[in-house]
Coordinates of C-alpha atoms and ligand atoms in Angstrom, one line a residue:
M8 CA 89.2 44.8 107.4
M9 CA 92.2 45.0 109.7
R10 CA 94.7 44.1 107.1
F11 CA 95.1 47.6 105.9
K12 CA 95.2 49.4 109.2
V13 CA 99.0 49.8 109.5
S14 CA 99.5 51.2 106.0
L15 CA 96.5 53.5 106.4
L16 CA 97.8 54.9 109.6
A17 CA 101.1 55.5 108.0
A18 CA 99.3 57.4 105.2
G19 CA 97.8 59.8 107.6
A20 CA 95.6 58.8 110.6
A21 CA 93.7 62.1 110.9
L22 CA 92.4 62.2 107.4
L23 CA 91.6 58.5 107.2
S24 CA 90.3 57.9 110.7
P25 CA 86.7 57.3 109.5
V26 CA 88.0 54.4 107.4
L27 CA 89.2 52.7 110.5
A28 CA 86.0 53.3 112.4
Q29 CA 85.4 49.6 113.0
T30 CA 88.8 48.1 113.8
W31 CA 90.2 50.0 116.7
T32 CA 90.4 49.4 120.4
D33 CA 90.3 51.8 123.4
C34 CA 92.4 49.5 125.6
N35 CA 94.4 46.5 124.5
P36 CA 94.4 44.0 127.4
M37 CA 97.5 42.2 125.9
N38 CA 99.5 45.3 126.8
V39 CA 97.8 46.9 129.8
T40 CA 95.2 46.3 132.4
C41 CA 91.7 47.2 131.0
P42 CA 88.3 47.4 132.6
A43 CA 85.9 44.4 132.4
D44 CA 83.6 44.3 129.4
P45 CA 79.9 44.8 130.0
A46 CA 78.0 41.7 128.8
L47 CA 74.8 41.3 126.8
G48 CA 74.3 38.1 128.8
I49 CA 71.1 37.1 127.0
A50 CA 69.6 36.4 123.6
H51 CA 67.9 39.5 122.1
E52 CA 66.6 40.6 118.8
F53 CA 67.4 44.3 118.1
V54 CA 64.9 45.7 115.6
F55 CA 66.5 48.5 113.7
N56 CA 63.3 50.5 113.1
S57 CA 63.9 53.6 115.3
S58 CA 66.6 55.7 116.7
S59 CA 65.9 54.6 120.3
T60 CA 66.0 50.9 119.6
V61 CA 69.4 51.3 118.0
T62 CA 71.0 53.9 120.3
D63 CA 69.8 52.1 123.5
A64 CA 72.2 49.3 122.7
F65 CA 74.7 50.8 120.3
N66 CA 77.1 53.7 120.3
V67 CA 77.2 55.7 117.1
T68 CA 81.0 55.9 116.8
N69 CA 81.1 57.8 113.5
G70 CA 78.7 59.8 111.4
A71 CA 74.9 59.8 111.7
L72 CA 72.2 57.2 110.9
T73 CA 68.8 57.8 109.4
Y74 CA 65.7 55.6 109.9
G75 CA 63.3 54.7 107.0
T76 CA 60.8 52.1 106.0
Q77 CA 63.5 49.6 105.2
G78 CA 65.2 50.0 108.6
T79 CA 68.3 51.8 109.7
E80 CA 70.3 53.5 106.9
F81 CA 74.1 53.9 106.8
T82 CA 74.9 56.3 104.0
V83 CA 78.0 57.5 102.3
A84 CA 76.9 60.8 100.6
K85 CA 80.3 62.4 100.4
R86 CA 84.0 61.9 100.9
L87 CA 84.9 60.6 104.4
D88 CA 81.3 59.7 105.4
S89 CA 81.4 56.5 107.3
P90 CA 78.5 56.0 109.7
T91 CA 79.3 53.3 112.1
I92 CA 77.9 51.8 115.3
Q93 CA 79.4 49.7 118.0
S94 CA 77.4 47.7 120.6
K95 CA 77.6 48.9 124.1
F96 CA 77.7 45.2 125.1
Y97 CA 80.1 42.4 124.6
I98 CA 79.4 38.7 123.8
F99 CA 81.7 35.9 124.9
F100 CA 81.0 33.3 122.3
G101 CA 77.6 33.5 120.7
S102 CA 75.7 34.1 117.5
V103 CA 74.9 37.2 115.5
S104 CA 72.4 37.2 112.7
V105 CA 72.0 40.5 110.8
I106 CA 69.3 41.0 108.3
M107 CA 70.7 43.6 105.9
K108 CA 71.0 44.9 102.4
A109 CA 74.5 46.0 101.3
A110 CA 75.1 49.3 99.5
K111 CA 75.6 49.2 95.8
G112 CA 78.5 51.2 94.3
Q113 CA 82.1 50.6 93.3
G114 CA 84.5 50.8 96.1
I115 CA 81.9 51.1 98.8
I116 CA 82.2 48.6 101.7
S117 CA 79.3 47.5 103.9
S118 CA 80.2 45.4 106.9
I119 CA 79.3 43.5 110.0
V120 CA 82.3 43.2 112.3
L121 CA 82.8 41.5 115.6
E122 CA 85.8 43.1 117.4
S123 CA 87.4 42.4 120.7
D124 CA 89.6 44.6 122.9
D125 CA 92.7 42.8 121.8
L126 CA 91.7 42.9 118.1
D127 CA 90.3 39.5 117.6
E128 CA 87.9 40.1 114.7
V129 CA 85.3 38.3 112.6
D130 CA 83.9 39.9 109.4
W131 CA 81.3 40.0 106.8
E132 CA 82.1 42.5 104.1
F133 CA 80.3 43.5 100.9
M134 CA 82.0 45.2 98.0
G135 CA 79.4 47.5 96.5
G136 CA 80.7 46.7 93.0
N137 CA 80.1 43.0 93.6
I138 CA 76.4 42.2 93.9
T139 CA 76.9 38.4 93.8
H140 CA 79.3 37.6 96.7
A141 CA 79.9 38.2 100.4
E142 CA 83.4 38.1 101.9
T143 CA 84.1 36.4 105.2
N144 CA 87.3 37.0 107.2
Y145 CA 88.8 36.8 110.6
F146 CA 91.8 38.0 112.6
G147 CA 93.3 36.9 115.9
K148 CA 95.1 39.2 118.3
G149 CA 95.5 41.8 115.6
N150 CA 97.7 39.5 113.5
T151 CA 97.7 40.8 110.0
T152 CA 100.8 39.0 108.7
S153 CA 98.9 36.6 106.5
F154 CA 96.2 37.7 104.1
D155 CA 94.8 34.3 103.1
R156 CA 91.9 34.3 105.4
A157 CA 89.4 36.2 103.3
V158 CA 87.0 33.8 101.5
Y159 CA 84.1 34.9 99.3
Y160 CA 80.8 33.1 99.0
P161 CA 78.0 33.5 96.4
V162 CA 74.6 34.8 97.7
A163 CA 71.4 33.6 96.0
T164 CA 70.2 37.0 94.9
D165 CA 71.7 40.5 94.5
V166 CA 73.1 41.5 97.9
T167 CA 72.4 45.2 97.2
E168 CA 68.8 44.6 96.2
N169 CA 67.7 42.0 98.7
F170 CA 67.8 41.5 102.4
H171 CA 69.7 38.5 103.5
N172 CA 70.5 36.9 106.8
Y173 CA 74.2 36.9 107.5
T174 CA 75.0 34.9 110.6
I175 CA 78.2 34.2 112.6
H176 CA 78.0 31.3 115.0
W177 CA 81.0 31.4 117.3
T178 CA 82.1 28.9 120.0
S179 CA 85.5 28.0 121.5
D180 CA 85.7 25.1 119.1
T181 CA 84.5 26.5 115.7
L182 CA 83.6 29.7 114.0
E183 CA 80.8 29.4 111.4
W184 CA 79.4 31.7 108.8
Y185 CA 75.9 31.2 107.5
I186 CA 74.0 32.9 104.6
D187 CA 70.2 32.6 104.9
S188 CA 70.7 29.7 107.3
A189 CA 73.0 27.7 105.0
L190 CA 76.4 27.0 106.4
V191 CA 79.1 28.3 104.1
R192 CA 82.3 28.3 106.1
T193 CA 83.7 26.6 109.2
L194 CA 86.9 27.6 110.9
P195 CA 88.0 25.0 113.5
Y196 CA 90.0 26.5 116.5
A197 CA 93.2 24.6 115.5
A198 CA 93.1 25.9 111.9
A199 CA 93.8 29.4 113.0
N200 CA 97.5 29.2 113.6
G201 CA 97.1 26.3 116.1
G202 CA 94.4 28.3 117.9
H203 CA 96.7 31.2 118.7
N204 CA 95.0 33.4 116.1
Y205 CA 91.5 32.0 116.7
P206 CA 89.0 34.8 117.7
Q207 CA 88.3 33.9 121.3
T208 CA 87.8 37.0 123.5
P209 CA 84.7 39.0 124.2
M210 CA 83.4 40.9 121.1
T211 CA 81.4 44.0 120.4
V212 CA 79.2 44.0 117.3
R213 CA 80.0 46.8 114.8
L214 CA 78.0 47.7 111.7
G215 CA 79.1 50.3 109.2
I216 CA 79.9 51.6 105.7
W217 CA 83.0 53.3 104.3
A218 CA 84.7 54.0 101.0
G219 CA 87.5 51.5 100.5
G220 CA 87.8 53.1 97.0
D221 CA 88.7 56.6 98.3
T222 CA 91.7 58.0 96.5
A223 CA 93.5 58.6 99.8
N224 CA 93.6 54.8 100.5
N225 CA 96.5 52.8 99.4
N226 CA 96.4 50.9 96.1
G227 CA 95.9 47.5 97.8
T228 CA 92.8 48.8 99.6
I229 CA 91.4 50.3 96.5
V230 CA 91.9 47.1 94.5
W231 CA 90.4 45.0 97.3
A232 CA 87.4 47.3 97.5
G233 CA 86.8 46.8 93.8
G234 CA 88.0 50.1 92.4
L235 CA 87.7 53.9 93.0
T236 CA 84.6 55.4 94.5
D237 CA 82.8 58.0 92.4
Y238 CA 81.0 60.2 95.0
S239 CA 79.1 61.9 92.3
K240 CA 77.1 58.7 91.7
G241 CA 76.1 58.4 95.4
P242 CA 74.6 58.5 97.9
Y243 CA 75.4 54.9 98.8
T244 CA 73.2 53.3 101.4
M245 CA 73.3 50.1 103.4
Y246 CA 70.1 49.1 105.2
V247 CA 69.9 47.1 108.4
Q248 CA 66.5 45.6 109.5
S249 CA 67.5 43.7 112.6
A250 CA 70.3 42.0 114.5
Q251 CA 69.6 38.9 116.5
V252 CA 72.3 38.4 119.1
N253 CA 72.8 35.6 121.5
D254 CA 75.6 35.9 124.2
F255 CA 76.5 32.3 125.1
G256 CA 78.7 33.6 128.0
G257 CA 75.6 34.6 130.0
G258 CA 77.5 36.9 132.2
K259 CA 77.1 40.4 133.5
E260 CA 80.7 41.3 132.7
Y261 CA 83.7 39.6 131.1
A262 CA 87.0 40.4 132.9
W263 CA 90.5 40.0 131.5
G264 CA 92.4 37.6 133.8
D265 CA 95.9 38.1 132.2
K266 CA 97.6 39.3 129.1
S267 CA 97.5 36.1 127.1
G268 CA 94.4 36.8 125.1
S269 CA 93.2 33.2 125.5
W270 CA 89.6 32.5 126.1
Q271 CA 90.5 30.5 129.2
S272 CA 91.9 33.7 130.8
I273 CA 88.5 35.5 130.6
K274 CA 86.5 35.5 133.8
T275 CA 82.7 35.5 133.5
V276 CA 81.4 37.8 136.2
T277 CA 77.8 36.9 137.0
C278 CA 77.2 39.3 139.8
V279 CA 78.4 42.9 139.6
S280 CA 78.3 45.0 142.8
P281 CA 76.9 48.5 142.4
S282 CA 79.6 51.1 142.1
I283 CA 80.0 53.5 144.9
S284 CA 80.8 57.0 143.8
Ligands
NAG19 C1 100.7 45.9 122.3 O1 101.3 44.6 122.3 C2 101.5 44.1 121.0 C3 101.9 42.7 121.1 O2 102.8 42.5 122.1 C4 102.5 45.0 120.3 O3 102.8 44.6 119.0 C5 102.0 46.4 120.2 O4 102.9 47.3 119.7 C6 101.6 46.9 121.6 N1 100.9 48.2 121.5 C7 101.1 49.2 122.3 C8 100.3 50.4 122.0 O5 101.9 49.1 123.2
NAG20 C1 59.9 48.4 116.0 O1 59.8 47.0 116.2 C2 59.4 46.6 117.5 C3 59.5 45.1 117.6 O2 59.0 44.5 116.4 C4 57.9 47.1 117.7 O3 57.5 46.7 118.9 C5 57.9 48.6 117.5 O4 56.6 49.1 117.6 C6 58.5 49.1 116.2 N1 58.7 50.5 116.3 C7 58.4 51.3 115.2 C8 58.7 52.7 115.4 O5 58.0 50.8 114.2
NAG21 C1 79.7 53.7 124.6 O1 79.8 55.1 124.8 C2 79.8 55.4 126.2 C3 79.8 56.9 126.4 O2 80.8 57.5 125.6 C4 81.1 54.8 126.8 O3 81.2 55.1 128.2 C5 81.1 53.3 126.6 O4 82.4 52.8 127.0 C6 80.9 53.0 125.1 N1 80.8 51.6 125.0 C7 81.7 50.8 124.3 C8 81.5 49.3 124.3 O5 82.7 51.3 123.7
NAG22 C1 82.7 39.0 92.9 O1 83.5 38.2 93.8 C2 83.8 36.9 93.4 C3 84.6 36.2 94.4 O2 85.8 36.9 94.6 C4 84.4 36.9 92.0 O3 84.5 35.6 91.5 C5 83.5 37.7 91.0 O4 84.2 37.8 89.8 C6 83.3 39.1 91.6 N1 82.4 39.9 90.7 C7 82.7 41.1 90.3 C8 81.7 41.8 89.4 O5 83.7 41.7 90.6
NAG23 C1 69.1 33.8 110.5 O1 69.9 32.6 110.4 C2 70.1 32.0 111.7 C3 71.1 30.8 111.4 O2 70.4 29.8 110.6 C4 68.8 31.6 112.3 O3 69.1 31.0 113.6 C5 68.0 32.8 112.5 O4 66.7 32.5 113.0 C6 67.8 33.5 111.1 N1 67.1 34.8 111.4 C7 66.0 35.2 110.8 C8 65.4 36.5 111.2 O5 65.5 34.5 109.9
NAG24 C1 100.6 35.6 112.8 O1 100.1 34.7 111.8 C2 101.0 34.0 111.1 C3 100.3 33.2 110.0 O2 99.4 32.4 110.6 C4 101.9 33.2 112.0 O3 102.9 32.5 111.3 C5 102.6 34.1 113.1 O4 103.2 33.3 114.0 C6 101.5 34.9 113.8 N1 102.2 35.9 114.6 C7 101.8 36.1 115.9 C8 102.6 37.1 116.6 O5 100.9 35.4 116.4
NAG25 C1 97.4 48.9 91.8 O1 97.4 47.4 91.8 C2 96.9 46.8 90.7 C3 96.7 45.3 91.0 O2 97.8 44.8 91.7 C4 97.9 47.1 89.5 O3 97.4 46.5 88.3 C5 97.9 48.6 89.4 O4 98.9 48.9 88.4 C6 98.3 49.3 90.7 N1 98.2 50.7 90.5 C7 99.1 51.6 91.0 C8 98.8 53.0 90.8 O5 100.0 51.2 91.7

């Protein structure tokens, strides 16, 4: 959802910061020297059935989660609610399959985002007013100058009433999006601005919900989100059952070798010495 970041910031970062909860970076390695990224290193299925299974592996970066019989609940109950989590780990190429049910409600966005330190991004987004389609998108190195990357795909049954399996399979050659194990989109490396804007640096996994249809957002965001959000019709809840994550990099850490943002510059550290403090 990075495309609206600049204009939202211009509109007032303090008020709108929850909206941006998923597409920020603490340290951009294209500009400065940043610490190495802790790696997942393995394949693991995170079952979203309790607070501890989620918070062991994910930081809650905004709002609060609840846990119910359908899994972990991300709810917008009032203005500026935007519960969001970010993995404590990074993957350096890999696959992510999230079993989830999007929130229903005009202007409400449920999302699965892979985000790197230099703002490479891969998205699944669900507009709560559109129960038939899922949006796929990507960004490379925070480049928002072209808005033709979003592509929508039909899902077999109502995305707000049924759990589906949304998968991203990401290598240095291709980025693939699957719905319930059916391949819907393939992005070859070279198709992303000759590879320059191909997502290729270690990613965290972020899940969350926010109101794209809030009146404080710019018109483009509100139109994209499917219209204004009516908070009196809420609460609006996204449910996540599980996330199967495989880190193809297999490291302990991924270190930034230079400021190029290229995958070849990332060093996979397989042995981390204990810190002395
Ligand atoms: C980081 O570098 C990018 C690309 O060179 C530049 O557009 C951006 O303004 C820089 N950001 C900061 C915080 O210096
Ligand atoms: C959550 O799921 C895991 C893995 O299936 C299981 O071992 C655990 O008992 C479940 N916990 C709860 C609270 O249901
Ligand atoms: C998760 O939160 C901890 C504590 O604030 C922080 O040290 C760590 O860097 C965070 N992880 C990520 C990937 O942001
Ligand atoms: C849902 O999105 C698809 C793809 O953009 C579009 O064709 C369809 O009309 C949308 N449905 C609604 C109800 O907006
Ligand atoms: C989700 O789809 C991926 C890709 O086909 C598959 O590997 C994975 O096993 C599926 N997950 C579940 C829980 O069905
Ligand atoms: C951003 O993307 C556009 C469209 O692909 C491209 O023309 C432009 O060169 C890119 N800019 C940077 C700084 O990579
Ligand atoms: C918002 O954008 C839509 C679609 O481009 C347009 O029809 C509408 O008039 C715009 N509304 C405002 C308040 O600018």
